[in-house]
XYZ file of C-alpha atoms in Angstrom:
618
model
C -9.522 9.997 43.419
C -7.550 6.788 44.414
C -4.524 8.797 43.721
C -5.532 11.970 45.761
C -6.494 9.748 48.603
C -3.308 7.680 48.503
C -1.098 10.782 48.352
C -2.752 12.326 51.330
C -1.964 9.033 53.220
C 1.645 8.876 51.971
C 0.726 5.450 50.906
C 3.116 4.700 48.163
C 2.181 1.337 46.779
C -1.520 2.636 46.586
C -0.003 5.774 44.602
C 1.922 3.209 42.556
C -1.585 1.260 41.867
C -3.352 4.268 40.887
C -0.754 5.718 38.401
C -0.817 1.899 36.692
C -4.679 2.299 36.387
C -4.593 5.522 35.065
C -2.041 4.322 32.392
C -4.171 1.326 31.586
C -7.259 3.642 30.848
C -5.317 6.057 28.681
C -4.082 2.636 26.994
C -7.776 1.930 26.588
C -8.413 5.748 24.977
C -5.420 4.936 22.611
C -3.369 7.707 24.452
C 0.120 6.092 24.419
C 2.364 8.842 25.489
C 0.139 9.700 28.354
C -0.252 5.582 29.053
C 3.397 5.753 29.296
C 4.075 8.548 31.627
C 1.597 6.851 34.204
C 3.246 3.609 33.768
C 6.795 4.906 34.234
C 5.319 7.078 37.300
C 4.400 3.606 38.994
C 7.850 2.193 38.032
C 9.205 4.991 40.082
C 7.660 4.396 43.042
C 7.762 0.474 42.631
C 11.618 0.807 42.627
C 11.818 2.834 45.645
C 9.594 0.619 48.150
C 11.410 -2.303 46.275
C 8.172 -3.761 45.283
C 9.614 -6.051 42.510
C 6.170 -8.025 41.994
C 4.515 -4.627 40.978
C 7.453 -3.468 39.224
C 6.913 -6.598 36.815
C 3.535 -6.136 36.469
C 4.322 -2.045 35.427
C 7.152 -3.579 32.867
C 4.429 -5.784 31.316
C 2.467 -2.715 30.967
C 4.898 -0.853 29.298
C 5.608 -3.701 27.022
C 1.812 -3.766 26.048
C 1.934 -0.339 25.339
C 5.008 -0.558 23.159
C 3.329 -3.915 21.315
C 0.425 -1.214 20.140
C 2.784 0.691 18.532
C 4.530 -2.094 16.745
C 7.906 -1.146 18.817
C 8.270 -4.893 19.229
C 12.076 -4.794 20.176
C 11.437 -2.201 22.796
C 8.150 -3.957 24.066
C 10.275 -7.559 24.113
C 13.019 -6.110 26.375
C 10.267 -4.868 29.118
C 8.433 -8.185 28.760
C 11.632 -9.803 29.733
C 12.696 -7.960 32.607
C 9.198 -8.536 33.855
C 9.657 -12.387 33.254
C 13.371 -11.962 35.177
C 11.416 -10.401 38.362
C 8.308 -12.735 38.106
C 10.695 -15.294 37.885
C 12.888 -14.506 40.941
C 9.818 -13.750 43.210
C 8.441 -17.029 42.143
C 5.136 -15.927 40.674
C 4.192 -18.379 38.517
C 1.064 -16.763 37.502
C 3.088 -13.539 36.335
C 5.441 -15.850 34.432
C 2.755 -17.307 32.659
C 1.646 -13.875 31.565
C 5.060 -12.972 30.727
C 5.181 -15.744 28.526
C 1.643 -15.024 26.779
C 2.463 -11.443 26.324
C 5.791 -12.471 24.787
C 4.056 -14.914 22.339
C 1.407 -12.233 21.402
C 4.524 -9.886 20.382
C 5.957 -12.792 18.098
C 2.259 -13.396 16.929
C 2.265 -9.794 15.931
C 5.701 -9.693 14.136
C 4.587 -12.892 12.171
C 6.961 -15.470 14.211
C 4.693 -17.965 14.474
C 6.876 -20.904 15.736
C 8.465 -18.907 18.704
C 4.649 -17.606 19.721
C 3.553 -20.921 19.764
C 6.465 -22.034 21.602
C 5.770 -19.467 24.364
C 2.042 -19.792 24.521
C 2.598 -23.603 24.798
C 4.637 -22.659 28.287
C 2.237 -20.159 29.535
C -0.417 -22.778 29.173
C 1.612 -25.681 30.865
C 1.711 -23.490 33.837
C -1.874 -22.526 33.970
C -2.395 -26.440 33.537
C -0.474 -27.009 36.437
C -1.850 -24.146 38.660
C -5.401 -25.530 37.400
C -6.492 -21.936 36.490
C -9.643 -22.581 34.164
C -10.096 -19.265 32.704
C -6.182 -18.834 32.089
C -6.277 -22.191 30.194
C -9.042 -21.095 28.213
C -7.567 -17.644 27.399
C -4.455 -19.443 26.474
C -6.225 -21.579 24.034
C -7.498 -18.677 22.465
C -4.189 -17.459 22.016
C -3.157 -20.739 20.466
C -6.084 -20.386 17.793
C -4.886 -17.191 17.455
C -1.530 -18.199 15.962
C -2.801 -21.095 13.941
C -5.494 -18.461 12.341
C -2.382 -16.329 11.486
C -0.744 -19.832 10.227
C -3.610 -20.186 7.920
C -4.605 -23.639 9.665
C -8.362 -22.485 10.270
C -9.264 -26.042 11.380
C -6.998 -25.991 14.205
C -7.678 -22.467 15.094
C -11.582 -23.425 14.897
C -10.926 -26.503 17.319
C -8.848 -24.198 20.027
C -11.247 -21.341 19.953
C -14.546 -23.967 20.131
C -12.581 -25.483 23.224
C -11.857 -21.740 24.869
C -15.621 -20.764 24.387
C -16.829 -24.204 26.432
C -14.643 -23.293 29.255
C -15.825 -19.630 29.391
C -19.245 -20.525 28.928
C -19.221 -23.384 31.478
C -17.659 -20.338 33.773
C -20.306 -17.655 32.970
C -17.762 -15.361 31.880
C -19.806 -13.418 29.125
C -17.195 -11.391 28.079
C -15.140 -14.092 27.198
C -17.733 -16.047 25.771
C -18.496 -13.250 23.237
C -14.792 -12.642 22.521
C -14.479 -16.358 21.747
C -17.854 -16.037 19.624
C -16.079 -13.210 17.863
C -13.123 -15.504 17.164
C -14.914 -18.261 15.818
C -16.647 -15.601 13.486
C -13.099 -14.642 12.204
C -12.234 -17.978 11.050
C -15.554 -18.627 9.399
C -14.945 -14.903 7.758
C -11.112 -16.194 6.522
C -13.029 -19.289 4.974
C -15.567 -17.279 2.834
C -18.364 -18.569 4.907
C -20.192 -15.048 5.470
C -23.275 -16.650 6.640
C -21.586 -18.178 9.543
C -19.101 -15.402 10.172
C -22.226 -12.923 10.300
C -24.078 -15.471 13.051
C -21.286 -15.395 15.213
C -20.262 -11.736 15.179
C -24.115 -11.012 16.022
C -24.283 -13.179 18.865
C -21.051 -11.877 20.134
C -22.257 -7.958 19.771
C -25.629 -8.753 21.418
C -23.575 -10.053 24.764
C -21.417 -6.960 24.331
C -24.236 -4.582 23.758
C -26.194 -6.486 26.948
C -22.582 -5.690 29.104
C -22.666 -1.959 27.704
C -19.262 -2.247 26.795
C -18.697 0.308 23.997
C -15.010 -0.633 23.206
C -16.139 -4.059 22.356
C -19.409 -3.217 20.509
C -17.528 -1.447 18.240
C -14.819 -3.512 17.660
C -17.906 -6.205 16.741
C -19.813 -3.661 14.678
C -16.532 -3.090 12.740
C -16.368 -6.725 11.762
C -19.968 -6.980 11.076
C -19.153 -4.183 8.643
C -16.026 -6.237 7.224
C -18.291 -9.034 6.322
C -20.961 -6.682 4.435
C -18.244 -5.299 2.536
C -17.041 -8.687 1.803
C -20.467 -9.700 0.237
C -20.627 -6.454 -1.537
C -23.165 -4.806 0.946
C -21.702 -1.525 1.252
C -24.662 0.487 2.614
C -25.182 -1.888 5.331
C -21.305 -2.100 5.997
C -21.168 1.924 6.457
C -24.044 1.994 8.351
C -22.047 -0.695 11.049
C -18.697 1.275 10.252
C -20.461 4.512 11.323
C -21.868 3.485 14.513
C -18.459 1.709 15.641
C -16.646 5.327 14.495
C -19.066 7.396 16.815
C -18.265 4.583 19.738
C -15.045 5.043 19.600
C -15.161 8.802 19.310
C -17.203 8.752 22.196
C -14.735 6.861 24.635
C -11.774 8.621 23.345
C -10.335 5.291 21.506
C -8.586 7.165 18.505
C -6.481 3.882 17.391
C -9.873 2.147 17.128
C -11.304 5.452 15.553
C -8.422 5.262 12.913
C -8.611 1.716 12.115
C -12.556 2.003 11.037
C -11.590 5.313 9.148
C -8.942 3.155 6.965
C -12.087 0.245 6.760
C -14.350 3.029 5.538
C -11.815 4.303 2.957
C -11.717 0.994 1.365
C -15.457 0.672 1.089
C -14.963 3.972 -0.993
C -12.243 2.278 -2.955
C -14.308 -0.652 -3.906
C -17.011 1.559 -5.071
C -14.580 3.296 -7.360
C -15.507 6.542 -5.152
C -11.473 7.684 -4.975
C -11.809 11.116 -3.714
C -13.544 10.416 -0.232
C -11.293 7.290 0.034
C -8.532 9.595 -0.025
C -9.885 11.762 2.569
C -10.346 9.007 5.139
C -7.392 7.351 4.780
C -5.505 10.811 4.999
C -7.443 11.352 8.015
C -6.575 7.750 9.444
C -2.916 8.179 8.488
C -2.915 11.591 10.647
C -4.628 10.105 13.703
C -2.082 7.173 13.315
C 1.037 9.628 13.516
C -0.354 11.793 16.234
C -0.456 8.430 18.687
C 2.449 7.033 17.236
C 0.904 3.756 16.175
C 3.177 2.615 13.587
C 1.305 -0.710 12.584
C -1.283 1.543 11.643
C 0.677 4.079 9.800
C 2.250 1.035 7.914
C -1.511 -0.167 6.800
C -2.564 3.419 6.010
C 0.646 3.859 3.859
C -0.044 0.418 1.999
C -3.652 1.557 1.271
C -2.480 5.083 -0.104
C -0.045 3.355 -2.286
C -2.790 1.128 -3.855
C -5.444 3.790 -4.211
C -2.438 6.140 -6.090
C -2.082 3.061 -8.397
C -5.480 2.539 -9.055
C -5.934 6.094 -10.064
C -2.751 6.727 -12.170
C -0.994 8.802 -9.791
C 2.073 6.872 -9.933
C 4.539 9.684 -8.769
C 2.468 9.966 -5.333
C 2.248 6.395 -5.093
C 5.970 6.107 -4.947
C 6.107 8.664 -2.366
C 3.718 7.035 -0.342
C 5.662 3.898 -0.804
C 8.981 5.353 -0.156
C 7.605 6.652 3.435
C 6.122 3.534 4.074
C 9.469 1.424 4.041
C 11.173 4.621 5.499
C 8.730 5.019 8.415
C 8.945 1.462 9.494
C 10.808 0.992 12.839
C 12.150 4.542 12.177
C 11.702 5.628 15.736
C 13.347 2.377 17.365
C 16.319 2.968 18.961
C 19.480 1.602 16.701
C 21.111 0.325 20.161
C 17.890 -1.381 21.430
C 17.410 -3.027 17.758
C 21.151 -4.178 17.943
C 20.494 -5.728 21.415
C 17.266 -7.091 21.268
C 18.184 -8.821 17.667
C 21.309 -10.373 18.665
C 19.505 -12.094 21.441
C 16.990 -13.146 19.236
C 19.040 -14.448 16.490
C 21.219 -16.323 19.138
C 18.400 -17.623 20.411
C 16.689 -19.044 17.029
C 19.227 -19.291 14.334
C 22.470 -20.912 13.731
C 25.794 -19.628 12.137
C 25.837 -17.561 9.049
C 27.209 -18.801 5.679
C 30.923 -17.783 4.559
C 29.725 -16.516 1.432
C 27.825 -14.047 3.541
C 30.849 -12.997 5.338
C 33.055 -12.264 2.136
C 30.177 -10.450 0.717
C 29.610 -8.187 4.086
C 33.679 -7.601 4.468
C 33.620 -5.961 0.766
C 30.862 -3.667 2.105
C 32.837 -2.744 5.231
C 35.874 -2.052 3.498
C 34.177 0.275 1.050
C 32.408 1.891 4.099
C 36.147 2.528 5.666
C 37.475 3.974 2.244
C 34.231 6.457 2.356
C 35.052 7.242 6.024
C 38.474 8.047 4.834
C 37.550 10.599 1.653
C 35.052 12.245 4.067
C 38.288 12.918 6.614
C 40.027 14.128 3.490
C 37.297 16.655 2.440
C 37.104 17.654 6.069
C 40.846 18.292 6.719
C 40.697 20.429 3.435
C 38.569 23.065 4.953
C 41.006 23.412 7.968
C 43.864 25.300 5.882
C 41.603 28.309 5.510
C 39.942 30.494 2.906
C 42.766 30.527 0.691
C 42.168 26.887 -0.642
C 38.593 27.172 -0.313
C 38.108 26.694 -4.310
C 40.905 23.539 -3.937
C 38.740 21.936 -1.345
C 35.250 22.341 -3.308
C 37.170 20.908 -6.520
C 37.697 18.064 -4.005
C 34.524 17.559 -3.079
C 33.117 17.255 -6.520
C 35.363 14.907 -7.318
C 34.840 12.462 -4.279
C 31.297 13.063 -4.417
C 31.742 11.223 -7.768
C 33.899 8.480 -6.570
C 31.661 7.985 -3.609
C 28.726 7.317 -5.980
C 30.563 5.038 -7.731
C 31.329 3.108 -4.263
C 27.959 3.303 -3.175
C 26.540 1.881 -6.681
C 29.007 -1.198 -6.064
C 28.212 -1.183 -2.612
C 24.212 -1.363 -3.685
C 25.212 -4.190 -6.049
C 26.819 -5.949 -3.768
C 23.895 -5.746 -1.255
C 21.445 -7.214 -3.860
C 23.566 -10.050 -4.397
C 22.604 -11.368 -0.776
C 19.323 -9.657 -0.269
C 16.293 -9.177 -1.895
C 15.575 -5.746 -3.218
C 12.601 -4.849 -0.983
C 15.011 -5.873 2.035
C 17.823 -4.498 1.049
C 16.269 -0.993 1.040
C 14.276 -1.266 4.037
C 17.921 -2.277 5.734
C 19.465 0.981 4.450
C 16.502 3.107 5.417
C 15.969 1.781 8.762
C 19.224 -0.175 10.194
C 17.131 -3.248 10.148
C 14.338 -5.527 8.391
C 11.353 -7.222 10.208
C 10.657 -10.432 9.716
C 7.517 -11.043 7.693
C 4.982 -13.607 7.086
C 3.567 -15.534 3.452
C 0.539 -17.195 3.850
C 1.265 -18.824 0.439
C 4.984 -19.562 -1.034
C 6.477 -22.090 -3.069
C 9.728 -23.370 -1.895
C 12.233 -25.353 -4.272
C 15.289 -27.614 -3.037
C 17.790 -29.166 -5.266
C 21.033 -31.253 -4.600
C 23.047 -34.210 -6.240
C 23.015 -38.014 -5.748
C 26.343 -39.364 -4.240
C 27.440 -35.592 -4.152
C 30.433 -36.834 -1.919
C 31.447 -39.891 -3.594
C 31.391 -37.982 -6.989
C 33.457 -34.966 -5.674
C 36.313 -37.167 -4.157
C 37.060 -38.098 -7.958
C 37.751 -34.122 -8.579
C 40.483 -31.603 -7.228
C 39.143 -29.118 -5.054
C 39.625 -26.654 -7.809
C 37.710 -28.726 -10.193
C 35.312 -29.163 -8.024
C 34.247 -25.781 -7.090
C 34.392 -24.355 -10.911
C 31.943 -27.330 -11.524
C 29.608 -25.881 -8.853
C 30.109 -22.459 -9.920
C 29.317 -23.550 -13.367
C 25.890 -25.356 -12.202
C 24.620 -22.783 -9.914
C 25.430 -19.787 -12.128
C 22.915 -21.795 -14.623
C 20.383 -22.354 -11.734
C 20.786 -18.444 -11.095
C 20.120 -17.335 -14.311
C 17.156 -19.716 -14.834
C 15.408 -18.506 -11.198
C 16.049 -15.092 -12.179
C 14.229 -15.325 -15.551
C 11.563 -17.002 -13.689
C 11.105 -14.292 -11.264
C 11.804 -16.567 -8.208
C 14.379 -15.538 -5.241
C 17.132 -17.461 -4.732
C 17.732 -18.079 -0.817
C 20.872 -20.087 -0.340
C 23.292 -23.167 -1.371
C 24.524 -25.287 1.276
C 27.118 -27.183 0.052
C 25.589 -28.796 -3.006
C 22.317 -27.858 -2.143
C 20.315 -25.122 -3.849
C 17.222 -23.430 -2.286
C 14.700 -21.132 -3.846
C 11.153 -19.843 -3.582
C 8.731 -18.096 -5.293
C 6.005 -15.997 -4.437
C 8.394 -13.574 -2.250
C 9.639 -11.273 -0.808
C 6.392 -9.633 -3.316
C 3.273 -12.236 -3.115
C 2.077 -13.179 -6.487
C -0.244 -15.719 -7.613
C 2.198 -17.671 -10.151
C 4.569 -18.693 -8.114
C 3.607 -22.412 -8.006
C 3.887 -22.311 -11.967
C 7.023 -20.020 -12.170
C 9.065 -22.490 -9.679
C 7.721 -25.542 -11.824
C 8.618 -24.059 -15.081
C 12.278 -22.982 -13.758
C 12.901 -26.845 -12.099
C 12.060 -28.571 -15.658
C 14.308 -26.108 -17.008
C 17.250 -26.584 -14.466
C 16.529 -30.626 -14.925
C 16.868 -30.052 -18.877
C 20.251 -27.928 -18.553
C 21.417 -30.703 -16.207
C 20.770 -33.155 -18.967
C 22.680 -31.244 -21.811
C 25.302 -30.315 -19.288
C 26.153 -33.774 -18.402
C 25.830 -35.378 -21.591
C 28.780 -32.916 -22.580
C 30.727 -34.022 -19.772
C 30.001 -37.590 -20.123
C 31.513 -37.130 -23.849
C 34.775 -35.401 -22.562
C 34.989 -38.571 -19.757
C 34.286 -36.316 -16.870
C 32.016 -37.249 -13.870
C 28.628 -35.950 -13.762
C 26.517 -35.077 -10.971
C 22.579 -35.907 -11.220
C 20.327 -33.727 -10.021
C 17.052 -34.111 -7.681
C 14.089 -31.754 -6.985
C 11.674 -30.884 -4.224
C 8.852 -28.540 -4.388
C 6.379 -27.723 -1.739
C 3.680 -24.747 -1.287
C 2.538 -23.455 2.018
C 3.239 -20.403 4.705
C 6.449 -19.237 5.302
C 8.402 -16.594 7.664
C 11.156 -14.430 5.494
C 13.788 -12.269 7.200
C 17.220 -11.532 7.697
C 19.691 -13.714 9.809
C 22.358 -11.369 12.135
C 22.806 -7.710 12.530
C 26.117 -7.340 10.854
C 26.757 -10.297 8.125
C 23.474 -10.610 6.648
C 21.868 -13.586 5.354
C 17.947 -13.495 4.010
C 16.461 -17.130 4.924
C 13.043 -18.445 5.376
C 11.631 -20.422 7.819
C 8.521 -22.938 8.712
C 7.566 -26.324 8.249
C 6.687 -25.769 4.568
C 10.361 -25.220 3.669
C 10.994 -28.602 5.991
C 8.904 -30.639 3.969
C 10.345 -29.321 0.684
C 13.743 -30.822 1.516
C 11.869 -34.199 2.454
C 10.187 -34.112 -0.838
C 13.764 -33.573 -2.476
C 15.371 -36.058 -0.466
C 12.391 -38.600 -1.690
C 12.759 -37.588 -5.476
C 14.497 -39.488 -8.210
C 17.329 -38.137 -10.477
C 16.293 -36.383 -13.626
C 12.826 -35.605 -12.046
C 10.863 -32.832 -10.363
C 9.087 -34.209 -7.196
C 5.969 -32.561 -5.679
C 3.689 -32.414 -2.937
C 0.241 -32.729 -2.881
C -0.380 -29.057 -1.910
C 1.785 -27.744 -4.918
C 0.350 -30.593 -7.328
C -3.648 -29.006 -6.298
C -2.436 -25.427 -7.473
C -1.025 -26.716 -10.333
C -2.730 -30.069 -11.887
C -4.604 -28.078 -14.510
C -1.485 -26.906 -15.913
C 1.051 -29.583 -15.577
C 0.845 -33.382 -16.442
C 1.808 -34.926 -13.135
C 2.320 -38.931 -12.137
C 0.840 -40.069 -8.538
C 3.278 -41.732 -6.539
C 1.247 -42.480 -3.728
C 1.918 -41.812 -0.233
C 5.602 -42.174 0.412
C 6.708 -41.475 3.857
C 8.970 -38.801 4.928
C 11.339 -38.580 7.651
C 9.436 -36.839 10.937
C 6.304 -35.952 8.320
C 4.605 -39.210 7.896
C 3.233 -40.405 4.802
C 2.909 -37.433 1.892
C 1.381 -37.411 -1.105
C 3.946 -36.800 -4.026
C 4.013 -36.373 -7.868
C 6.480 -36.349 -10.662
C 5.856 -33.568 -13.085
C 6.226 -35.152 -16.602
C 5.705 -31.734 -18.511
C 3.329 -28.988 -19.399
C -0.330 -30.033 -20.160
C -1.327 -30.036 -23.901
C -4.532 -27.207 -24.455
């Protein structure tokens, strides 16, 4: 009605606003193509009348839609456009909104340090403006980031702060959301009684307001609690009610999410036929609306179900679809443009060794390109040499197959196999967060001083001998080598595929490394040669892992866990394996350890440290 009236009056600004709101409504209903269609109509008018502030808002709306679809590079591009325009017109509130949206995107991607940085910028602006509601919203966002980092106590503090402000303002909608967030934290802590209490409080408010969208969300979370408690009948009752509400309001994305939850209940009940039916139904909906995050989750559940039922062939096909589909719809040029901007902002130089390997890969690709030209040119001469050309094709295909194998082997030397497959399938690889990983650093005491006694050739040969032995040890213990920097060697357990044995694997490997160094140094001392003595530091916690760069790839990990592992190593002693308190808590029943007390670590304060003496005797 508003659009019709605005068109009748030729009121351009009114038309633009109507298009925006229609687009937002389709967005809520999960109809993303229609939502984008109306937002782009709004953009055309805003450009025509030169309304930068409203244009920025449309860019934000489009970014949100792409963000919902897990199309993060395109979403980030639109958020940045909005940020540029809001900055130009001096709209501080708009700038804060843009920073919040960018923070939400990084949070969804698992890039929590970047997410926190953006939201803190937004919070600083809102505190200067004095907008209590927006301050509370940012407290909620920060709580969400800490929750994803596994720091539930900090998350709870921020959610409680947000709740206090929203209660003071009498904003029931936000109060209910805060209660729901607190419920999620308690659910993460496996305190299901408290979680259920908070979810039910949130549900009561949403029911009072008559907001079907949020009622459905609250019911879904309550259903999740009942599922964890194995109360399947109650869980299914909640899910069925939530699904009905989402279907009433036309929220396809929400409906598909609940259908997945129902499928998981059937899996837990070992009722696999209806489980597959529900998961296939959810997958179809996600594909229809283009929700790539949902598609990924559906394929993960289907792969798990196929494994449980022993249908490994279908499981393998589902897994391949999962890998291939991720980000397949993202424009390659956008990936390169956006990734380059992010890498320039976030990361430093790539290593020379990675460059050398990539140069080899590029050379192989060039050779393959030349061979393909030869094949194409062979057919230009006409039908009389067709058989000759066909013969050439089969010979070249065998050669190319060999070169591809060599290329793959080189790629696997610098990237984990899962990441390499994703890179080959999609042209990129998304950063991934891991809740619990064990990180190991080694380096050599007085390396610079001792290396001066060796010629460059002798130094490189000695490092190669030592690091080759380290490579063999970590490979045998299911650990991923991350990189070497000078005399420092970095590895991690529990990625790129999560497992529960990573702290034991890493400590076992560390003890074997020190045993190797003892034998190796004894031999060199007998020969009258200088020796390097290793320190090893180990820490366990959350990290973010991914590829650095878009041409000369380097797999790396980031986070406070990594930084502390480095500090643990530098505070160790030669011949010893030094571990943090977080690692000790996981392995104390398996390994004998000596408590060193609280030791000051640079920029980290006092840290509990332990020396590992060996395996505990049973």
